[in-house]
mmCIF file of C-alpha atoms and ligand atoms in Angstrom:
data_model
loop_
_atom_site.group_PDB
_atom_site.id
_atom_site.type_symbol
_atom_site.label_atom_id
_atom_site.label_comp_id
_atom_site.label_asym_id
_atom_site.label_seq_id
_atom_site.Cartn_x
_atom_site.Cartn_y
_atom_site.Cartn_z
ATOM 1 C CA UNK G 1 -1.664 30.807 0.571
ATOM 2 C CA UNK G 2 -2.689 27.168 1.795
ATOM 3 C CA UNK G 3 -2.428 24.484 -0.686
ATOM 4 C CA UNK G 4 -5.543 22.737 -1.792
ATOM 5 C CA UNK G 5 -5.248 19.043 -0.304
ATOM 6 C CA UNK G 6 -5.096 15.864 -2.590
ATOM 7 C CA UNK G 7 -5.531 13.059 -1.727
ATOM 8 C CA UNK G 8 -4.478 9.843 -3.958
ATOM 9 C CA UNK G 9 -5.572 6.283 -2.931
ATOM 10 C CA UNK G 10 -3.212 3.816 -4.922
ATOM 11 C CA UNK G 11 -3.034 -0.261 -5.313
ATOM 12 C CA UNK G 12 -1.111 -2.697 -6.905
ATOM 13 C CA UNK G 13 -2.174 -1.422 -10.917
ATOM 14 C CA UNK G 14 0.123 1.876 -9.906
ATOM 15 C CA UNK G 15 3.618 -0.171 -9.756
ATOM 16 C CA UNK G 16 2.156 -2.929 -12.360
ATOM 17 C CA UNK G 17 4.089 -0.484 -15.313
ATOM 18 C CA UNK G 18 7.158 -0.863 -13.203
ATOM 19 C CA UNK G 19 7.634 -4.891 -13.130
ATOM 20 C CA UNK G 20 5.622 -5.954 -9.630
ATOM 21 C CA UNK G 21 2.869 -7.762 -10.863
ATOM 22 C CA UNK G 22 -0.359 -6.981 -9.415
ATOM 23 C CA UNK G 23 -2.382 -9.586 -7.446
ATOM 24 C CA UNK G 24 -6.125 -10.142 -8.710
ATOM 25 C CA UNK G 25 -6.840 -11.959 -11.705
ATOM 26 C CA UNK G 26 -5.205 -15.132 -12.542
ATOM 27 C CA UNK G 27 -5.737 -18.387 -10.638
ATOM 28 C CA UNK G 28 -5.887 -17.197 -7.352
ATOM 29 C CA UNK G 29 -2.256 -18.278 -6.700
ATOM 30 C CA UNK G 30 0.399 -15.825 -5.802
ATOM 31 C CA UNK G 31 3.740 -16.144 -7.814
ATOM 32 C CA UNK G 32 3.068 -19.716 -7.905
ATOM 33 C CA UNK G 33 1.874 -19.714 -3.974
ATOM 34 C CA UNK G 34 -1.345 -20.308 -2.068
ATOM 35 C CA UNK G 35 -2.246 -16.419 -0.175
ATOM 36 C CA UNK G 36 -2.912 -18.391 2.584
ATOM 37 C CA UNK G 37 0.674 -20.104 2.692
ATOM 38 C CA UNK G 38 2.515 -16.944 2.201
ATOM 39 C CA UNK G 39 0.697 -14.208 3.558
ATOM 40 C CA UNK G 40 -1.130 -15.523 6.566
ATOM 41 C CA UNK G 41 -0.545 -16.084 10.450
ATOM 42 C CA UNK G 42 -1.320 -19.526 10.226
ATOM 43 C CA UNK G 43 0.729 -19.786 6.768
ATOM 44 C CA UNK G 44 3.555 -18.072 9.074
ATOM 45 C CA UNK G 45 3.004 -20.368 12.012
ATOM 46 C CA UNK G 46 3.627 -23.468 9.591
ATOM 47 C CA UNK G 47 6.177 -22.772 7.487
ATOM 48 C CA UNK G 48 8.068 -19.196 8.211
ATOM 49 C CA UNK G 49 10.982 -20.338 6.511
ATOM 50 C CA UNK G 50 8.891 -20.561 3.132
ATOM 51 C CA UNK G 51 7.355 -16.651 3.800
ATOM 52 C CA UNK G 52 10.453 -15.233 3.793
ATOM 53 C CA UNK G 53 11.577 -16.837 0.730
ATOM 54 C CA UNK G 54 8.489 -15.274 -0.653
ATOM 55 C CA UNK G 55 9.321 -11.745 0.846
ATOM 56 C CA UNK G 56 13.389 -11.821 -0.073
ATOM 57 C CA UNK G 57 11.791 -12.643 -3.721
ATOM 58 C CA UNK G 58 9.457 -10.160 -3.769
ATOM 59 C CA UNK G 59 11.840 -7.244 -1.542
ATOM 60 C CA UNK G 60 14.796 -8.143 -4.362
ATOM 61 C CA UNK G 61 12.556 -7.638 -7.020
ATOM 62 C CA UNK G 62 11.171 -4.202 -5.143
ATOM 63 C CA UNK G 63 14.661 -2.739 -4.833
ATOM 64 C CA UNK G 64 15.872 -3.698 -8.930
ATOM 65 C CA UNK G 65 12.544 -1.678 -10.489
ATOM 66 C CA UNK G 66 12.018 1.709 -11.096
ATOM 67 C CA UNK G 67 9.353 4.036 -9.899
ATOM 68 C CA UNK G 68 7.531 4.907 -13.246
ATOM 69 C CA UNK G 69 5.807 8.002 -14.486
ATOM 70 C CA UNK G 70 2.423 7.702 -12.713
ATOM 71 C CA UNK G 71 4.437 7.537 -9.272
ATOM 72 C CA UNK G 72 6.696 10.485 -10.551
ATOM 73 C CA UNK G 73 3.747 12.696 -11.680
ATOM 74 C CA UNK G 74 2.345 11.902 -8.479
ATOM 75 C CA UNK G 75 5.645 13.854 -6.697
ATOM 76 C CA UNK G 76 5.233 16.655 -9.095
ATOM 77 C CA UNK G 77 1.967 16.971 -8.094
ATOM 78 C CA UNK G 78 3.379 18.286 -4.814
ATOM 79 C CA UNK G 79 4.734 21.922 -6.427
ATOM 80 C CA UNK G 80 1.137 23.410 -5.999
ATOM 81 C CA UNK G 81 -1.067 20.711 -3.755
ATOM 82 C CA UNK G 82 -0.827 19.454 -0.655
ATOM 83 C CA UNK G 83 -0.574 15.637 -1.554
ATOM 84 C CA UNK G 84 -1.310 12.606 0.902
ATOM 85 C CA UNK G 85 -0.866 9.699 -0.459
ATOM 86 C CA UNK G 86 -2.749 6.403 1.113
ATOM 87 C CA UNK G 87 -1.551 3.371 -0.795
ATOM 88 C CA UNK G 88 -2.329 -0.246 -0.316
ATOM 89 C CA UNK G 89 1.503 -1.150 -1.934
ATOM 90 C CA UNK G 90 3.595 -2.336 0.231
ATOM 91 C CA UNK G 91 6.289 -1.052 -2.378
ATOM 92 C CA UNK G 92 8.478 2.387 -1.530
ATOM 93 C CA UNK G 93 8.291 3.076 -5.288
ATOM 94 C CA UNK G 94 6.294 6.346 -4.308
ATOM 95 C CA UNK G 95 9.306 7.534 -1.872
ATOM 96 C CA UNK G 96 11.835 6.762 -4.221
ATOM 97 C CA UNK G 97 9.733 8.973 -7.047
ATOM 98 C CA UNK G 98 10.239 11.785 -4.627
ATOM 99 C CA UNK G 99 6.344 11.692 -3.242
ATOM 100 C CA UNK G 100 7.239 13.031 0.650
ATOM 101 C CA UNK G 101 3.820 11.898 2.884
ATOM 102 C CA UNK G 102 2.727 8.101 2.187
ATOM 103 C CA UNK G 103 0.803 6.612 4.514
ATOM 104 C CA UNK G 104 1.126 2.510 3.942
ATOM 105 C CA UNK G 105 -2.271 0.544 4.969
ATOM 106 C CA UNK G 106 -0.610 -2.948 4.539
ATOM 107 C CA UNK G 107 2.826 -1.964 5.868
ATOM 108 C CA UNK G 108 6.330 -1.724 3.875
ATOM 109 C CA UNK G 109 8.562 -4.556 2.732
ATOM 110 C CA UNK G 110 11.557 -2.804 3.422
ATOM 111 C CA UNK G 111 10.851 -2.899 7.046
ATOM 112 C CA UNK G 112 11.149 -5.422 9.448
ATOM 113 C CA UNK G 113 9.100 -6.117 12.557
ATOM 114 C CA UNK G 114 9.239 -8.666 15.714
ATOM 115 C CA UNK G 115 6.934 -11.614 15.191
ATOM 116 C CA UNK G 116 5.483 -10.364 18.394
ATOM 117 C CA UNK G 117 4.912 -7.162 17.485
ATOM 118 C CA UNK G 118 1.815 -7.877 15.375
ATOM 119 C CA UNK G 119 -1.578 -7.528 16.108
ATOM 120 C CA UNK G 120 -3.716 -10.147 15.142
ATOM 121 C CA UNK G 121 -7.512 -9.420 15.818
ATOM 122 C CA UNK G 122 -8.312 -11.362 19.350
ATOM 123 C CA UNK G 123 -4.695 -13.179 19.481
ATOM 124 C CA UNK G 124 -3.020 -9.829 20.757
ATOM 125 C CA UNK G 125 -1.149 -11.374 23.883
ATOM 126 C CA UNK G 126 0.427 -7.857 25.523
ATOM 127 C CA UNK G 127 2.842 -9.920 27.453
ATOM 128 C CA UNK G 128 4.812 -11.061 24.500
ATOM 129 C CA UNK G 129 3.904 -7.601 22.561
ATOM 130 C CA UNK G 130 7.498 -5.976 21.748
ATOM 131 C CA UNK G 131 7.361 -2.696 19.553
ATOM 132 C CA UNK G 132 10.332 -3.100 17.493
ATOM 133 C CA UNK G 133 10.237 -2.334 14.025
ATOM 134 C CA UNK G 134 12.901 -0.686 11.705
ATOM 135 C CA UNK G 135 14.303 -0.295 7.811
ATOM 136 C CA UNK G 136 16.188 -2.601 6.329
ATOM 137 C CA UNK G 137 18.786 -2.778 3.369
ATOM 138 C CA UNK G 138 18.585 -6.689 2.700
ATOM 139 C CA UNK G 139 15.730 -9.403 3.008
ATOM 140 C CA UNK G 140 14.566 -10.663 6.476
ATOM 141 C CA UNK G 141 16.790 -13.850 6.991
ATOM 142 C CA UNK G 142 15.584 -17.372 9.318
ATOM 143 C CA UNK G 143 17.180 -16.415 12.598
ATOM 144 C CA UNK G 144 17.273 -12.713 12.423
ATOM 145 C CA UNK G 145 16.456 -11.615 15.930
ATOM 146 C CA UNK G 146 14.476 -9.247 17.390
ATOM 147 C CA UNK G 147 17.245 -6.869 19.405
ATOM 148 C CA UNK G 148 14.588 -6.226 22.359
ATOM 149 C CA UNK G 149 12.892 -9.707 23.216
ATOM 150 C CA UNK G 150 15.227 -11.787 21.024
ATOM 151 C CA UNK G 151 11.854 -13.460 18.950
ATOM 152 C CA UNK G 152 12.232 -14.054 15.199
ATOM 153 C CA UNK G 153 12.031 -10.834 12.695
ATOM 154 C CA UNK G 154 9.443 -10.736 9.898
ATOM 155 C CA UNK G 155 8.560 -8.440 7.101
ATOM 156 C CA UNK G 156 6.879 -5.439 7.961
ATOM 157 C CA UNK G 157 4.007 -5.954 6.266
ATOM 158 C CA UNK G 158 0.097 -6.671 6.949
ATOM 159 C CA UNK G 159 -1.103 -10.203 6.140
ATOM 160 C CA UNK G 160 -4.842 -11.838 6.046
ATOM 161 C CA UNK G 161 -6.213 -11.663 9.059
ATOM 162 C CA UNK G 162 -3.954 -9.022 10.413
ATOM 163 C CA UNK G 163 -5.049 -4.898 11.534
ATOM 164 C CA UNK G 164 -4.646 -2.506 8.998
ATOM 165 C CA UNK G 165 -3.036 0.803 9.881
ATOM 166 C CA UNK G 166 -5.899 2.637 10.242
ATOM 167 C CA UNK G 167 -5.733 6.034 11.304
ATOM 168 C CA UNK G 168 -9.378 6.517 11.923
ATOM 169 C CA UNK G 169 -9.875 9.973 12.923
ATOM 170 C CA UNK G 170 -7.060 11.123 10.396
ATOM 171 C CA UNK G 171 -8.724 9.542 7.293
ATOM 172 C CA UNK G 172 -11.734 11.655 8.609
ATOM 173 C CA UNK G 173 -9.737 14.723 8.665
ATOM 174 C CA UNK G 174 -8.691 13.929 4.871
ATOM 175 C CA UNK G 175 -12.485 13.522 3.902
ATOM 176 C CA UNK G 176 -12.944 16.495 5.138
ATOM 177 C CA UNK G 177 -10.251 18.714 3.783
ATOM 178 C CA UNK G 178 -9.462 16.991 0.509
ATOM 179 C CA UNK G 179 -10.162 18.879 -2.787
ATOM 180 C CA UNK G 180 -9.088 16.586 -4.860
ATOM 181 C CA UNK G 181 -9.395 12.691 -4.892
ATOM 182 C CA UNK G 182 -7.120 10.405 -7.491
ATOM 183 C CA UNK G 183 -7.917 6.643 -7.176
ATOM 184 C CA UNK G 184 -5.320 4.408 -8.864
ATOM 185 C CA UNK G 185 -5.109 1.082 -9.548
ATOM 186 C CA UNK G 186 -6.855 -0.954 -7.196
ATOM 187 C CA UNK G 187 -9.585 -3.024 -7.485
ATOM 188 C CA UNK G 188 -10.641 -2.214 -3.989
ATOM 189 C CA UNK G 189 -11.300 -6.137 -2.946
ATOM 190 C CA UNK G 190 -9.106 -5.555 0.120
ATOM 191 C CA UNK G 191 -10.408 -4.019 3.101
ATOM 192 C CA UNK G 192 -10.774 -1.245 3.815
ATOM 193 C CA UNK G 193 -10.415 -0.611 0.412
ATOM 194 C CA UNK G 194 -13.427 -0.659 -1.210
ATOM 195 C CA UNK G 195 -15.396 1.448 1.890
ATOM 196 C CA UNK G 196 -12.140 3.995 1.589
ATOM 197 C CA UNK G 197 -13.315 4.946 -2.237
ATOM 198 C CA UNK G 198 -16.951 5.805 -1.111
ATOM 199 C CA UNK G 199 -15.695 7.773 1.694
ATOM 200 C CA UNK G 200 -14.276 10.333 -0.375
ATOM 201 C CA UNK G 201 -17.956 10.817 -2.639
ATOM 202 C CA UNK G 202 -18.259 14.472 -1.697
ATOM 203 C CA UNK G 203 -15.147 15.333 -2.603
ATOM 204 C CA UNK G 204 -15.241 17.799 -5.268
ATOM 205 C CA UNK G 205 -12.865 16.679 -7.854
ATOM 206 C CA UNK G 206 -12.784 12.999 -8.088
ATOM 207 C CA UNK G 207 -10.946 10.631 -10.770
ATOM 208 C CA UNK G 208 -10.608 6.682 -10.893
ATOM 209 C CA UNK G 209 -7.825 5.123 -13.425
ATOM 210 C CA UNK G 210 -7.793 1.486 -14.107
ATOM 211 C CA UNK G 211 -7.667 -0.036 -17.249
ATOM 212 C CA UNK G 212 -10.028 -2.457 -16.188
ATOM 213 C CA UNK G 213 -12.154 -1.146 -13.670
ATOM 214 C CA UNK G 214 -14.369 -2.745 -10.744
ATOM 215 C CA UNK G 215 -16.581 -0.167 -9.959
ATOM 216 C CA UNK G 216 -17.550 1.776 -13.205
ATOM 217 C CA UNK G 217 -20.169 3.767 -11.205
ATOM 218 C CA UNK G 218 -18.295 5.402 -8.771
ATOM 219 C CA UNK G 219 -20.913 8.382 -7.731
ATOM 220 C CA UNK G 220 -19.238 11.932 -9.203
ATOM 221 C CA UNK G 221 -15.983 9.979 -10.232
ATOM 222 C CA UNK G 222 -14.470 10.619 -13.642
ATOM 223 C CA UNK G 223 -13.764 7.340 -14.274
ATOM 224 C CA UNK G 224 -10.560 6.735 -16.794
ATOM 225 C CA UNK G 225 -10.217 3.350 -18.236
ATOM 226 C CA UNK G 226 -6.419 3.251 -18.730
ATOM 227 C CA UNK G 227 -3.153 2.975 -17.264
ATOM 228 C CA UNK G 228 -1.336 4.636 -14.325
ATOM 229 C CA UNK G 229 1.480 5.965 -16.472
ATOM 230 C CA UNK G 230 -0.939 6.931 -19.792
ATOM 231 C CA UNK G 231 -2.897 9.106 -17.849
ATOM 232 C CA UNK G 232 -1.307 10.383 -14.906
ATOM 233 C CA UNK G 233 1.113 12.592 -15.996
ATOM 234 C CA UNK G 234 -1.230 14.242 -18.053
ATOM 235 C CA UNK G 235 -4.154 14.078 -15.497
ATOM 236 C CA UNK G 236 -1.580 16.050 -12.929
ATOM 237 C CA UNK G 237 -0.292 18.828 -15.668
ATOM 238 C CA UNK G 238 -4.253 19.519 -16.206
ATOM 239 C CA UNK G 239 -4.636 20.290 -12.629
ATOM 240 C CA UNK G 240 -1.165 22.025 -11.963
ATOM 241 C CA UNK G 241 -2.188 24.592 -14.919
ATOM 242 C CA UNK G 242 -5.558 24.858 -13.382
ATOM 243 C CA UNK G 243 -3.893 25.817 -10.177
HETATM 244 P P1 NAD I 1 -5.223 -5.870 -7.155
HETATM 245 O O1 NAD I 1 -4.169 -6.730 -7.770
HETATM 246 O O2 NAD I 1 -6.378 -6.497 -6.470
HETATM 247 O O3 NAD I 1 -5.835 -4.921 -8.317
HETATM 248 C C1 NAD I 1 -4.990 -4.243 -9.197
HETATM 249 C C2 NAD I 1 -5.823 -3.288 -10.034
HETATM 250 O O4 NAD I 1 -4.897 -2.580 -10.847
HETATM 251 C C3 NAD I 1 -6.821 -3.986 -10.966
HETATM 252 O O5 NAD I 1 -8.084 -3.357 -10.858
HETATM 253 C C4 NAD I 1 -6.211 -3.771 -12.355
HETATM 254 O O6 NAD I 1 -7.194 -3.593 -13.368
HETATM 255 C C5 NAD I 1 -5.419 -2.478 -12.150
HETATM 256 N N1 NAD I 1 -4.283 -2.290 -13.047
HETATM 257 C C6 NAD I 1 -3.507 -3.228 -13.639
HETATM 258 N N2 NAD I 1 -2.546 -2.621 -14.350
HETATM 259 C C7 NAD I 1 -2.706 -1.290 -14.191
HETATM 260 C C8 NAD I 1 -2.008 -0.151 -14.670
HETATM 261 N N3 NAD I 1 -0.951 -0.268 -15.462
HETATM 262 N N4 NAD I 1 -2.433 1.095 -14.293
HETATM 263 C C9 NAD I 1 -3.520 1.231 -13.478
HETATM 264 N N5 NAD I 1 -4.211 0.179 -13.005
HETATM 265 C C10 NAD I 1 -3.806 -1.058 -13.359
HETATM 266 O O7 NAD I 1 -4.462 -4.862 -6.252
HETATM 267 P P2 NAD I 1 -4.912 -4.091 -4.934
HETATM 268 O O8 NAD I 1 -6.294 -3.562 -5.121
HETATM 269 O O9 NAD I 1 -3.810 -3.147 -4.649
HETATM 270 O O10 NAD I 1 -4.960 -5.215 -3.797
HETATM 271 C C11 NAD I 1 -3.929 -6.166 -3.746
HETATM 272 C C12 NAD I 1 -3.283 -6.391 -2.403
HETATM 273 O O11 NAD I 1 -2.003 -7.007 -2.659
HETATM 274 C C13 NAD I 1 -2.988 -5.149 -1.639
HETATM 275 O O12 NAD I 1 -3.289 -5.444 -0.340
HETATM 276 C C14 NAD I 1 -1.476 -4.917 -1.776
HETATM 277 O O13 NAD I 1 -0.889 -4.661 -0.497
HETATM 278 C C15 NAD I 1 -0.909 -6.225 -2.255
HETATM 279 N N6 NAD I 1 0.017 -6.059 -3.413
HETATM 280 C C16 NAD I 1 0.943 -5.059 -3.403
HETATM 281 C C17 NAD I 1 1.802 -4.882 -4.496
HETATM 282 C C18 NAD I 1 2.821 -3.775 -4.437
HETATM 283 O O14 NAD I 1 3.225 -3.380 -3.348
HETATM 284 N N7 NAD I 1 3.245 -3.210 -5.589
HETATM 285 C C19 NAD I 1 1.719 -5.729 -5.593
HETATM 286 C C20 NAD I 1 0.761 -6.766 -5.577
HETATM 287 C C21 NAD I 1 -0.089 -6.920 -4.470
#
């Protein structure tokens, strides 16, 4: 028998129980850092010395948390659904909890990419384009080189201004198939974000968790004003014993 698809659309709130601050809130600084400096082409162009400072910081801190129980009831979810997860965290908290198909919109810290490799809307220059792109155990370092064109190596990750992975006409496959939708954690600011959450209105099972929610009138959604890890485990044993 097939396995009814679900599909869970995560953000920075699902990892906030494990240590990695999420993003939103405060004074618009990031750990202590314009977003503009650190997570930016033109912060890049200025000072890339100072970015990967930021990422080391923030790919140490990654690999010395846990994944916590809203990630791990998300793998368990996987004994009786077919689970996608689409997640905005550029975190591999959800592969470490065992959760086997994550599709990453802004990318993965623990990969690396060539400077040129990126696609920056209208700057794309196909000439200097190289493809190279792999995993990595430690930080990108100042002077790591790309092994195919030799240009500087940079996190793996999707900045301001940047493309977002978007896999258009798979997204509308998921619309289309999903049974289930679990939104976690995100306050769907980002793009494509926000659109992504609408998309998935027909759905016929629909939930949104966030303790402190942006959109409390999400059409159909059972909206659940609490934590990842307060409510997801219990959230997935109600629909594996409805299965
Ligand atoms: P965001 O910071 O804009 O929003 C986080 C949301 O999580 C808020 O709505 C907040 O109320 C909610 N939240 C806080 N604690 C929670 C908890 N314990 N359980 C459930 N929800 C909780 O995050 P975003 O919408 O993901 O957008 C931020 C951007 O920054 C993304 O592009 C993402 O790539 C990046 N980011 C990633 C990480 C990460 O990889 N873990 C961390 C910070 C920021």
């Amino acid at each position: 028998m097939t396995k009814k698809r679900v599909v869970v659309f995560s953000g920075a709130g699902l990892s906030a129980e494990s240590g990695i601050p999420t993003f939103r809130g405060s004074d618009g600084l990031w750990e202590n850092h314009r977003i503009e400096d650190v997570a930016s082409p033109d912060g890049w162009a200025r000072d890339p010395k100072l970015v990967l400072n930021f990422y080391a910081m923030r790919f140490e801190k990654v690999q010395s948390v846990q994944p916590n129980a809203g990630h791990r009831s998300l793998a368990d979810l996987q004994e009786k659904f077919d689970v996608i997860n689409i997640t905005q965290n550029i975190d591999n908290l959800l592969e470490r909890a065992g959760c086997n198909n994550v599709w990453h919109l802004h990318g993965r810290i623990d990969y690396q990419k060539c400077e040129r490799h990126y696609d920056i809307f209208g700057l794309r220059d196909s000439y200097f384009n190289c493809d190279f792109k792999s995993e990595i155990s430690k930080p990108v370092q100042w002077g790591d080189k790309c092994p195919k064109c030799g240009a500087q190596l940079r996190p793996d990750v999707v900045w301001f201004g940047e493309s977002v992975d978007m896999r258009r006409g798979y997204l509308e496959e998921l619309i289309e198939t999903a049974s289930i939708f679990i939104g976690v954690g995100t306050s769907a600011q980002v793009y494509p974000a926000a659109g992504l959450l609408t998309l998935f209105e027909e759905t016929e099972q629909k939930f949104f968790i966030d303790p402190n929610p942006a959109y409390e009138a999400l059409l159909g959604f059972e909206v659940i004003k609490s934590t990842a890890t307060a409510v997801l485990p219990e959230l997935v044993q109600r629909l594996l014993q409805a299965e």
